[in-house]
XYZ file of C-alpha atoms in Angstrom:
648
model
C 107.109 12.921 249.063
C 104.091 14.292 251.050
C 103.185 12.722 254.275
C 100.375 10.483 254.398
C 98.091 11.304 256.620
C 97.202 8.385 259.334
C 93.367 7.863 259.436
C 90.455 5.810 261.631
C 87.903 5.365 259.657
C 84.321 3.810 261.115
C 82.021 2.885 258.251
C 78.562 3.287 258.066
C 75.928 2.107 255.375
C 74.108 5.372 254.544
C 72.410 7.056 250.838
C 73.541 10.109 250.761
C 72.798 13.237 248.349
C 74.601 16.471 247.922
C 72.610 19.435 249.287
C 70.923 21.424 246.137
C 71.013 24.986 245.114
C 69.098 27.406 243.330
C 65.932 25.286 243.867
C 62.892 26.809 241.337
C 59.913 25.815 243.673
C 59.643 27.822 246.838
C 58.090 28.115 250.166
C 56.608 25.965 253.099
C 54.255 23.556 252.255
C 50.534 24.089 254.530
C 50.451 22.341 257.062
C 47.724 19.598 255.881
C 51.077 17.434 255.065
C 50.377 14.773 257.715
C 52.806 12.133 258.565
C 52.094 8.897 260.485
C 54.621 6.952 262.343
C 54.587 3.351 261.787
C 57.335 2.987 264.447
C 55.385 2.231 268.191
C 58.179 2.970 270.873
C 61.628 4.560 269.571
C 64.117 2.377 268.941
C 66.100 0.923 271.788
C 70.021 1.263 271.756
C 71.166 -2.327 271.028
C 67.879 -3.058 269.505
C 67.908 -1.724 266.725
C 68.369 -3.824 263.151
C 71.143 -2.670 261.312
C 71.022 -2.462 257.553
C 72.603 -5.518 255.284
C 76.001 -5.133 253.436
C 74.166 -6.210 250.509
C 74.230 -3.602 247.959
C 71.221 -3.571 246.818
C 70.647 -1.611 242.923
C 68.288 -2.352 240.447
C 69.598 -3.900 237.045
C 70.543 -1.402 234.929
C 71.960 -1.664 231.149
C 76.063 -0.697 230.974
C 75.044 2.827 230.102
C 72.156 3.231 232.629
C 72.345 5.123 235.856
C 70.021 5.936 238.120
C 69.443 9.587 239.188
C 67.692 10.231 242.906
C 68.580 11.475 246.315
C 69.775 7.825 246.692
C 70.790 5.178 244.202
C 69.653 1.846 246.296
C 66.870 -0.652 245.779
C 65.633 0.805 249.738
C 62.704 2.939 250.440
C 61.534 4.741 253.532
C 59.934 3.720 256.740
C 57.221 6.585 257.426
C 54.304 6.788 255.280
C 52.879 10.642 254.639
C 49.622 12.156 253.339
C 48.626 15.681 251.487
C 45.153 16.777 252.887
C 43.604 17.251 249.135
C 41.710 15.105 247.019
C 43.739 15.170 244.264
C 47.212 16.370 243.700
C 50.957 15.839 242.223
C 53.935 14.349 245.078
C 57.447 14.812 242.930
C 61.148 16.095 243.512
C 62.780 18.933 241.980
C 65.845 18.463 240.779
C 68.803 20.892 240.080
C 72.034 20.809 237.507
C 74.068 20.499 240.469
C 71.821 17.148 242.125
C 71.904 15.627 238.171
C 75.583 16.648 237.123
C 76.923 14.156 234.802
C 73.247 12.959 233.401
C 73.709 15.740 231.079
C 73.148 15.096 227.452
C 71.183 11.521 228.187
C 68.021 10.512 228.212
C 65.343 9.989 231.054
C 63.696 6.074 229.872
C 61.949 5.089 233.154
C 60.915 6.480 236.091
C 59.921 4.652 239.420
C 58.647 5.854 242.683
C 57.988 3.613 245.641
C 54.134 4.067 247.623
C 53.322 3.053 251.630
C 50.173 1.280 250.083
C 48.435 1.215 246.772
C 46.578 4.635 244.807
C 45.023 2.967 242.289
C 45.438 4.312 238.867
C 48.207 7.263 238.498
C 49.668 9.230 236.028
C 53.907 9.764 235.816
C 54.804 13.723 234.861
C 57.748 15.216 234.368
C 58.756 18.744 233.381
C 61.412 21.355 232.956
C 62.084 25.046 234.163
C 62.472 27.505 230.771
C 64.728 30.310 230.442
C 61.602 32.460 231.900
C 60.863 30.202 234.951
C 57.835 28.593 233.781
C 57.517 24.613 234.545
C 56.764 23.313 231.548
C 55.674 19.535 230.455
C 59.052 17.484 229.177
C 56.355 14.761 227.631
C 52.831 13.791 227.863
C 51.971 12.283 230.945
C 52.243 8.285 231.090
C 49.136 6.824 232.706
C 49.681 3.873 235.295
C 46.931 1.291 235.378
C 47.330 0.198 238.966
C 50.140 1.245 241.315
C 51.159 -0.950 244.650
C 52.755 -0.792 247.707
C 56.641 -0.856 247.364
C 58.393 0.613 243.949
C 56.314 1.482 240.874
C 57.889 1.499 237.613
C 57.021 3.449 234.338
C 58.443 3.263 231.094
C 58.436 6.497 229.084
C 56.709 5.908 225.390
C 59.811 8.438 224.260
C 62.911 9.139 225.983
C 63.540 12.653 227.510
C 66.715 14.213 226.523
C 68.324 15.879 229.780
C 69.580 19.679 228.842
C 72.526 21.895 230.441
C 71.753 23.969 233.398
C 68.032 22.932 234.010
C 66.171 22.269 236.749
C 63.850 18.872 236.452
C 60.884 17.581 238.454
C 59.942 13.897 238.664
C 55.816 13.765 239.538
C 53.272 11.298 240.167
C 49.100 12.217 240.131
C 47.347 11.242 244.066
C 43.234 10.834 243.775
C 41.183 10.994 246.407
C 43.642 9.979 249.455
C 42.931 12.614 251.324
C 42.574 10.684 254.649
C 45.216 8.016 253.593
C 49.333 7.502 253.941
C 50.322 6.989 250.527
C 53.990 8.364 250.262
C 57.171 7.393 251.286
C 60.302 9.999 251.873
C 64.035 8.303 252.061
C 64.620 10.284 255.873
C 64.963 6.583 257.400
C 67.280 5.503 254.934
C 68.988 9.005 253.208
C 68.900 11.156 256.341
C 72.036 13.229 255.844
C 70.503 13.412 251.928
C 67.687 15.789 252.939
C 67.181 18.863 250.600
C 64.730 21.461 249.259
C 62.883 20.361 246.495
C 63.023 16.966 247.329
C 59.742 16.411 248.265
C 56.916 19.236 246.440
C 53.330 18.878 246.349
C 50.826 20.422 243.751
C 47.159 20.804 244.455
C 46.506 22.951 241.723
C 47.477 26.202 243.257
C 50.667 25.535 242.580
C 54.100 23.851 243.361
C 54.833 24.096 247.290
C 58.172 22.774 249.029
C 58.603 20.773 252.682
C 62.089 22.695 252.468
C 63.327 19.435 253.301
C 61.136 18.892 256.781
C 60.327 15.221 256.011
C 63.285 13.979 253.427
C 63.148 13.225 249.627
C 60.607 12.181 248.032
C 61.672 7.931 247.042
C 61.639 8.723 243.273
C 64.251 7.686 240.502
C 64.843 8.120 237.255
C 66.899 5.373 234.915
C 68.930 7.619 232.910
C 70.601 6.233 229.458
C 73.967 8.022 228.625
C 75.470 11.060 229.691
C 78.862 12.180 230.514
C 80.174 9.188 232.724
C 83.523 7.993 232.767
C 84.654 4.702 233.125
C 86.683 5.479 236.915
C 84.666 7.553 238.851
C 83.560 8.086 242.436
C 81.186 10.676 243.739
C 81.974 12.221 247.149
C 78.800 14.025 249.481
C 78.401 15.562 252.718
C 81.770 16.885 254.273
C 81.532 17.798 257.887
C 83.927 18.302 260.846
C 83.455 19.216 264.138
C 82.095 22.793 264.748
C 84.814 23.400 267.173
C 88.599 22.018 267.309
C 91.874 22.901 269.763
C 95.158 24.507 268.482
C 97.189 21.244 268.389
C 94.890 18.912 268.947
C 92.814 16.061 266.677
C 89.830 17.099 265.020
C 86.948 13.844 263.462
C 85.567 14.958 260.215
C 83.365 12.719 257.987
C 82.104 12.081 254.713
C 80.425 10.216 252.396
C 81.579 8.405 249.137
C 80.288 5.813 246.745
C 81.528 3.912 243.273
C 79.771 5.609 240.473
C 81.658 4.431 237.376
C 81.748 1.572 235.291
C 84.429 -0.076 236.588
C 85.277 -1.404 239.783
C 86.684 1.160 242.066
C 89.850 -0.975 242.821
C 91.982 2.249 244.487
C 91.249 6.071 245.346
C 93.237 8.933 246.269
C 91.863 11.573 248.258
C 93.895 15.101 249.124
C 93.251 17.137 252.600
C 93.550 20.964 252.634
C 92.916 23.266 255.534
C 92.888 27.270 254.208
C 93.869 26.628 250.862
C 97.024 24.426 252.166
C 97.396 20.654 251.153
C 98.025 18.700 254.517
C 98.439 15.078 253.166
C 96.505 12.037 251.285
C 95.192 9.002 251.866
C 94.919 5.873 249.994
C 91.871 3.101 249.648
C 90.683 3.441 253.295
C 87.699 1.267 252.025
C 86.274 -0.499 249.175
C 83.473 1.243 247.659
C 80.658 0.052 246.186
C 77.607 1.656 244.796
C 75.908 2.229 248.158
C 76.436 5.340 249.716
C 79.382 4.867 253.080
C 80.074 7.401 255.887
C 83.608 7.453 256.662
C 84.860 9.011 260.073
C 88.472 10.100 260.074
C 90.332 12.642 262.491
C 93.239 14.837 261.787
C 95.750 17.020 263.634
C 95.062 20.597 263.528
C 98.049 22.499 263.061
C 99.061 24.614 265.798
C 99.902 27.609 264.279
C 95.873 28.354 263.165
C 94.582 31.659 264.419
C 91.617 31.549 266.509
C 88.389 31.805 264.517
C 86.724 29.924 261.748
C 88.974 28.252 259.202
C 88.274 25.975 255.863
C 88.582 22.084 255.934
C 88.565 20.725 252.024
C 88.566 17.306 250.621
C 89.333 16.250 246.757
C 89.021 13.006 244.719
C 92.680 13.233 242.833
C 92.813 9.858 241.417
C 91.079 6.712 240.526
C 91.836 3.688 239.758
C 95.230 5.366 239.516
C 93.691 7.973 237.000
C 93.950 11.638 237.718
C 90.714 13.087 238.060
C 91.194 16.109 235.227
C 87.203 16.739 235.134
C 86.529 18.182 238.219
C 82.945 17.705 239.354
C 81.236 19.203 241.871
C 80.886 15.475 243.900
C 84.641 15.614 243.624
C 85.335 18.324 245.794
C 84.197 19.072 249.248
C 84.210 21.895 251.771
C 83.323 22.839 255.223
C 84.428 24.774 258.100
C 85.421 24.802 261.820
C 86.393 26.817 264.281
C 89.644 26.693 266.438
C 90.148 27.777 270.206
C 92.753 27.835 272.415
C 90.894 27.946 275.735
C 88.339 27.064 277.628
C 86.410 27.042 280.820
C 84.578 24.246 283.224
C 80.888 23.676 282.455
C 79.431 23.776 286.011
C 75.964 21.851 284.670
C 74.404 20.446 281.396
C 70.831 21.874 280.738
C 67.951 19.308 280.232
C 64.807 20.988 278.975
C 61.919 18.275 279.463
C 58.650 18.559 277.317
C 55.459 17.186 278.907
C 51.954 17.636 279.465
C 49.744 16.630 282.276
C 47.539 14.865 279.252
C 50.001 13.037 277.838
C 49.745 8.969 278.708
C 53.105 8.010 277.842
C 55.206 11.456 279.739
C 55.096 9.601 282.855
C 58.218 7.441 280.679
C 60.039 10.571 280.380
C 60.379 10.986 284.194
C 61.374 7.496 284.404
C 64.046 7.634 282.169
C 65.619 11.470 283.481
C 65.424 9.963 287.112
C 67.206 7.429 286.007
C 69.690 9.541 284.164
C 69.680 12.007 287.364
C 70.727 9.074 289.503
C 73.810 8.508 287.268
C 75.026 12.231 287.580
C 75.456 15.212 289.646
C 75.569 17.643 286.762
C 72.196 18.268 285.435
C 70.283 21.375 285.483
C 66.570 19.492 285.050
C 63.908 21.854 283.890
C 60.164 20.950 282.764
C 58.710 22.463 280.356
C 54.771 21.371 280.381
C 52.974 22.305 276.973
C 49.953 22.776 275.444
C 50.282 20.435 272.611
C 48.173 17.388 274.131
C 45.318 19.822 275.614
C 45.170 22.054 279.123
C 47.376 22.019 281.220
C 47.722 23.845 284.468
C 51.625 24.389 284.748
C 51.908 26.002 281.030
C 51.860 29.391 280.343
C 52.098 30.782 276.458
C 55.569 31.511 276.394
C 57.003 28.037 276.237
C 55.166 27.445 272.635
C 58.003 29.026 271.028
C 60.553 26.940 272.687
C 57.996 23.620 271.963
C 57.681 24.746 268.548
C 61.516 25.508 267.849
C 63.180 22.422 269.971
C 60.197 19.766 269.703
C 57.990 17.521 267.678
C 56.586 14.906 269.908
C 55.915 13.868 273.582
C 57.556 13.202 276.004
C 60.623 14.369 274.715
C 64.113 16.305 276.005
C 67.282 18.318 274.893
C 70.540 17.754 276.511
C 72.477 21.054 276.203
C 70.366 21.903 272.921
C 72.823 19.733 271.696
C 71.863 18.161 267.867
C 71.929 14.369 267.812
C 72.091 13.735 263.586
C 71.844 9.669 264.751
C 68.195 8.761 262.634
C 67.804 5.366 265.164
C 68.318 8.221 268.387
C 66.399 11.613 266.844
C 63.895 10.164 263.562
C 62.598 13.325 263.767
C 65.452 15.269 263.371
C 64.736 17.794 266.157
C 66.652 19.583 269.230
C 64.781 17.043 271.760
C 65.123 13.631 271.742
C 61.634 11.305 272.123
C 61.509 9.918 275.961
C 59.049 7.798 275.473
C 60.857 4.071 275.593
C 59.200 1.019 278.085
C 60.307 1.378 281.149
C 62.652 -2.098 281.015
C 65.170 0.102 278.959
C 64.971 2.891 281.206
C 68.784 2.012 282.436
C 70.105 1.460 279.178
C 68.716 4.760 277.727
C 69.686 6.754 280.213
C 73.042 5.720 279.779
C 72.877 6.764 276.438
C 71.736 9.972 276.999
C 74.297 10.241 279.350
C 76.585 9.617 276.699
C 74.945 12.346 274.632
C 75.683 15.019 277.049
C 78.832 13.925 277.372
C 79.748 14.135 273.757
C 77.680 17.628 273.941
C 80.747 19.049 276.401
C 83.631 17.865 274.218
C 82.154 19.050 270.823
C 80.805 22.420 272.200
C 83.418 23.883 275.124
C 82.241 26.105 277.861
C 83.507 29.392 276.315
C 81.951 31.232 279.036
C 81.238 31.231 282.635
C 77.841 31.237 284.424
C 77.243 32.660 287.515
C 73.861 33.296 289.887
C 73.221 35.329 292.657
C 69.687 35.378 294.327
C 67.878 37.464 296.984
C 64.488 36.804 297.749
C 62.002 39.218 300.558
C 59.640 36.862 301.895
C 57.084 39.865 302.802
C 57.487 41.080 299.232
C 57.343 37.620 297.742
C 59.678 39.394 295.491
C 62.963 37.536 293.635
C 65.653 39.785 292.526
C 68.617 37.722 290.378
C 71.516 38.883 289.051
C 73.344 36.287 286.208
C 76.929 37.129 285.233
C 78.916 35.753 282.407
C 82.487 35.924 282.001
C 83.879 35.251 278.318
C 87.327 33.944 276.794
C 89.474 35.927 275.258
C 88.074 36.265 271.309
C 85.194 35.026 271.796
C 83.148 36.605 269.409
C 85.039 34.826 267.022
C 84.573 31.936 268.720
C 80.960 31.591 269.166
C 79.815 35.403 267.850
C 76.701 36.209 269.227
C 75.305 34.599 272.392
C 71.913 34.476 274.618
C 71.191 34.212 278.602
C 67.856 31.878 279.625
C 66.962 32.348 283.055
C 64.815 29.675 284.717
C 62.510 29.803 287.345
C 61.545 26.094 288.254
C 59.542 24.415 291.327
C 59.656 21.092 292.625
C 57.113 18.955 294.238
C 54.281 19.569 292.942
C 51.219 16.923 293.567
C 48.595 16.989 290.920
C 46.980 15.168 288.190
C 48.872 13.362 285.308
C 47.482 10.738 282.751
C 49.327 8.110 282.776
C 49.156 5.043 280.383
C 45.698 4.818 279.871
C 44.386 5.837 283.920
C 44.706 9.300 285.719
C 46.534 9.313 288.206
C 45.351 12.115 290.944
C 48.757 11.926 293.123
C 51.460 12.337 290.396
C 54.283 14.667 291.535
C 55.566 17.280 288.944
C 59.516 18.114 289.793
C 61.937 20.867 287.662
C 58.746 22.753 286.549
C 58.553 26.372 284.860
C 56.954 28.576 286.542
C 58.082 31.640 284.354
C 60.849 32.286 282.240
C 62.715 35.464 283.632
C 64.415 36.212 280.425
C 63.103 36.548 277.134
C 61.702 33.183 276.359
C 64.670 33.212 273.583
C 67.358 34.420 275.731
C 68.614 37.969 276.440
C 71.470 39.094 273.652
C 74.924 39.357 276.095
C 76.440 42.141 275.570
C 80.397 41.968 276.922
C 82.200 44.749 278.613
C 86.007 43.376 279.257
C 84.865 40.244 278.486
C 82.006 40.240 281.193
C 78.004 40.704 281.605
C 75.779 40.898 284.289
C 71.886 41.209 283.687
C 69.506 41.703 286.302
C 65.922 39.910 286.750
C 62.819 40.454 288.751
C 59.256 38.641 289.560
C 57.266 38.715 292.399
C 56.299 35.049 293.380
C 52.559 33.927 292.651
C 50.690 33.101 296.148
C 50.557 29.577 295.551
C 53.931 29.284 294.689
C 56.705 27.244 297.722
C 60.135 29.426 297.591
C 61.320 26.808 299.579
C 60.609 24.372 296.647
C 61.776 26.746 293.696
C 65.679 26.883 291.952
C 67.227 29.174 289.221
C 68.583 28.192 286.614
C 70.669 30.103 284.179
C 72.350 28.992 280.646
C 74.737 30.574 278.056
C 74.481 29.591 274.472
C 73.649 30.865 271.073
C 70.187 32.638 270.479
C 67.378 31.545 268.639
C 66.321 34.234 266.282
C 62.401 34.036 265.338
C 61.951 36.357 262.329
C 58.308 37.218 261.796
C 56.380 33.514 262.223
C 59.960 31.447 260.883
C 62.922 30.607 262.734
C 65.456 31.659 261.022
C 68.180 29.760 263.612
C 68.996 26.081 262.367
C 68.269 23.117 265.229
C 72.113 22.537 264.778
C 73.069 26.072 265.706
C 71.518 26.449 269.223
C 73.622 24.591 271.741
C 73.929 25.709 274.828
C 77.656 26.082 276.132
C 77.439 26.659 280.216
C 74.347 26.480 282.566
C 74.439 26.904 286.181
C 71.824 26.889 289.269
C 70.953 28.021 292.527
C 67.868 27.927 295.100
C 65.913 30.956 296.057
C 68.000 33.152 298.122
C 71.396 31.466 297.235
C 74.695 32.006 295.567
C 76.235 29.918 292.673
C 79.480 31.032 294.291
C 81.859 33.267 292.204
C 83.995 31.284 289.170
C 87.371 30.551 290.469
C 89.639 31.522 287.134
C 92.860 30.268 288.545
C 94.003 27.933 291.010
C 93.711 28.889 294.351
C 97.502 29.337 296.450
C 97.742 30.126 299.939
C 101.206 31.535 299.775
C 99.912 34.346 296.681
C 98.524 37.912 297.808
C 96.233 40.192 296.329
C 97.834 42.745 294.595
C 95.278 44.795 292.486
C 91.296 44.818 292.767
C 88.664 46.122 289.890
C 85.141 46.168 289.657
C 83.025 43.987 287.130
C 83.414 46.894 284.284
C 87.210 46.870 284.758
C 87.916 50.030 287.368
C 90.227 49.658 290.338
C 89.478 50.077 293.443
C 91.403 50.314 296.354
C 89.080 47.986 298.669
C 86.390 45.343 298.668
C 83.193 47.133 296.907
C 79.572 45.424 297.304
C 79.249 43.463 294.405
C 81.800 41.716 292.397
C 85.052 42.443 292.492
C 87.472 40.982 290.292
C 90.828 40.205 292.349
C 94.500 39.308 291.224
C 96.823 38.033 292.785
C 100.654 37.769 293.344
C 100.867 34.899 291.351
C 99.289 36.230 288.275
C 95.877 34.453 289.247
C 93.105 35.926 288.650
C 89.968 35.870 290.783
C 86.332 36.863 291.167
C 84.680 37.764 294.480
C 80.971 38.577 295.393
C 81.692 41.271 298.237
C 77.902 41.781 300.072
């Protein structure tokens, strides 16, 4: 018999979709796409309603089944608005996203509205053999649409083909200045895809590319190729990184999707190609999407690099699954190491703007969090978004336009939170702005964030800073070295240095819930960004960097006031006016810091031993010398230790 693997699973209600492919309609939608938050504060930790157990599904004939990004009676939270006075909102969707709807036939469709258009008109159509969107049926006119679902019934039933792309529409008239959609990002936020929410204002079909969620439409679909026992399986993930030997958490999502009750389920585990184990029924499954959280041991005896994690639906209901569908097999990868190194600080990059009323929160909630550790490398980045202000300087757009969407906000570590009640915006920075009676409570959880940011994404590489600053000159020379694992260009691949140059104690103006306050004192802020904005590409010799830096200090500008800080992690690639770097794929894995004129100290690789002697001595590039050299010098010992020195 094969060994059953031992699980512990967490469950969480969630609608999920599988991500499409080979979407027809392409592009970024303009920017007149407006969305308005009907949240005030963010949620509060603790405070936050969680979702009924209630399955909630409309009533659907034995034969019907619903096909959307989600399957539930729900709709979203955030209300959105095109800036034209009359187009078409619908979802695209692919032969992958409607899989076994094949052969049956479309009989209603239903989309759910923020607040009432008026009359409407439902349209669907099809993509042809030669690309061309083409009308499935005459549009159905609606008389009178409301807030909350709206559902049409189609005079004729549309017959769903093989391998082609649909798209479910509804006509907006003159709402140019109002709210009127709803995406499912509140309620489906792991379900976001292209396609899934496309706009027409007769120039043509334009895509979010999955910025705001799916569009809440449905279609009730009679027939198709459904099976009595069946479950559908979405959204495999593990954790990016995982130790030879040790346990790994990878997740999923899995729902009911037969006729029958789903009274047992086998699932199968593979890692490269190699079965691993089963496991049996964790949970009863309903119709509503669940997130299950499971860990498993990863085998020893993996090489170092990226490897393949694979889940498959084998039986249900004690029937062998002999129709494979897509939803019944899932992949993803991760990446195994063997070592790694300490991670001196954790990086917080603030953004906030003298203008903004409610940034003044953000400071109460890091001092807090500063006050609970000694780790933090604080900068401040002040932007333009809000209106002038006097500490920002063009440069830090690019990081406010790659990391942010709102003020005052903050990234710990560039670490991605997925959580919708922590990061509704789905960004690198977090919103800060939460009343100032929860500031202990949220710093603790952002406390917890960075600590879950240092055991998902290891230091794989050191930090170092060494400083020199001529007080006649006003100039600042720094030098930032960076030693590396071994392999670890196929541990991380490629990798980017940030250098900081930040000032504290600055007195100056601030708005501040609804007054200006003329005394307000501005710590951690930029002054200039040493580096490329996006980091410097690290190039390794031996395993080990060193870059140089140089600025001569504006005359208004306290060295005694003004820290360095330094950061590892992976670059963010701009290509053209698009980043082509995901916000999950930018975490930063070791930041250090230093004041003007200091020394981080050299990274001790072994553990120090009184009774050991030096017994060979090499330069940063790897040449041995036969005594101390100005610089560093990299020193080992009789003990096998290996050490680094900064000789002046």
């Amino acid at each position: 018999m094969k060994k059953i693997l031992l699980f512990l699973f967490a469950l969480v209600q969630l609608s999920i979709v599988a991500k499409a492919q080979e979407k027809f309609i392409k592009g970024m939608v303009p920017k007149t796409l407006i969305e308005q938050k009907v949240q005030g504060q963010p949620m509060v930790p603790g405070q936050t309603p969680k979702k009924s157990n209630t399955q909630m599904r409309i009533a659907l004939g034995s034969d019907e089944r619903l096909l959307g990004f989600y399957t539930t009676d729900e709709y979203g939270k955030t209300p959105l608005g095109y800036g034209a006075t009359y187009y078409l909102a619908g979802a695209e969707f692919t032969p992958k996203e409607i899989g076994r709807m094949v052969g049956g036939e479309i009989v209603d469709v239903r989309f759910a509205l923020y607040q009432s258009i008026g009359a409407s008109k439902v349209y669907i159509y099809y993509v042809d053999q030669n690309g061309d969107i083409v009308e499935a049926c005459d549009p159905v006119s609606v008389a009178s649409t409301k807030a909350g679902w709206n559902e049409v019934e189609l005079p004729s039933p549309v017959m769903i083909k093989e391998n082609t792309n649909y798209i479910f529409a509804y006509e907006v008239n003159d709402m140019a200045k109002g709210y009127p959609l709803l995406t499912d990002k509140s309620i489906n936020p792991d379900g976001t895809t292209e396609g899934g929410l496309i706009v027409n204002d007769g120039t043509g079909w334009y895509s979010t590319g999955g910025a705001y969620g799916n569009l809440c439409i449905q279609a009730v679909v009679k027939g198709g190729d459904f099976v009595n026992d069946d479950v559908s399986m979405k959204k495999l993930s593990a954790d990016k990184y995982a130790k030879s030997g040790s346990e790994m958490q990878f997740k999923f999502n899995i729902c009911n999707i037969g006729l029958n009750d789903v009274d047992s389920y086998t699932l199968k585990l593979y890692i490269d190609g190699a079965e691993k184990g089963s496991f049996e029924t964790p949970v009863p499954l309903t119709y509503d999407m669940q997130t299950l959280v499971a860990t498993v041991t990863v085998p020893d005896d993996l090489a170092i690099g990226e490897h393949a994690l694979k889940l498959t639906v084998d039986k249900v209901n004690g029937v062998v699954q002999t129709n494979k569908y897509d939803d019944h097999e899932q992949q993803t990868s991760f990446i195994v190491y063997q070592n790694a190194m300490e991670k001196k600080y954790n990086l917080i990059e603030q953004f906030t703007s003298q203008q903004c009323t409610y940034c003044p929160l953000g400071y109460t909630i890091l001092n807090k969090l500063e006050s609970k550790r000694d780790d933090l490398a604080w900068v401040s980045l002040h932007c333009s978004g809000m209106g002038n202000d006097e500490y920002f300087f063009n440069e830090i757009n690019y990081l406010d336009a790659f990391e942010n969407s709102s003020y005052p906000s903050a990234s710990f570590n560039r670490y991605y939170v997925s959580d919708y009640d922590v990061n509704s915006s789905f960004t690198v920075a977090l919103p800060l702005g939460y009343p100032e009676q929860y500031a202990d409570q949220v710093a603790d959880m952002f406390s917890d964030i960075i600590d879950e940011s240092c055991s998902k994404i290891p230091a794989f590489a050191s930090v170092d800073i060494s400083t020199a600053y001529d007080a006649s000159s006003r100039t600042l020379n720094v030098k930032v070295l960076n030693e590396a694992v071994d392999d670890f260009d196929k541990i991380v691949g490629d990798a980017a240095v940030t250098v900081y140059l930040i000032e504290d104690g600055l007195v100056s103006k601030q708005y501040d819930q609804g007054r200006w306050d003329s005394n307000f004192e501005h710590n951690h802020v930029v002054r200039g960004i040493l580096s490329s904005v996006l980091g410097d590409k690290v190039t390794w010799t031996n395993g080990k960097s060193e870059k140089d830096y140089s600025i001569v200090l504006d005359s208004d500008w306290n060295p005694d006031n003004m820290s360095v800080v330094a950061f590892i992690g992976r670059p963010i690639v701009l290509q053209g006016q698009t980043f082509a770097t995901s916000v999950d794929d930018a975490y930063v894995i070791n930041t250090n810091k230093v004041n003007l004129g200091g020394t981080t100290g050299i990274e001790n690789l072994g553990v120090d031993n009184s009774d050991s002697k030096e017994v060979a001595r090499y330069t940063i590039d790897g040449v041995q010398i036969t005594a101390p050299q100005k610089g560093i010098n990299i020193v080992k010992m009789s003990d096998g230790k290996v050490y680094k020195v900064l000789v002046k």
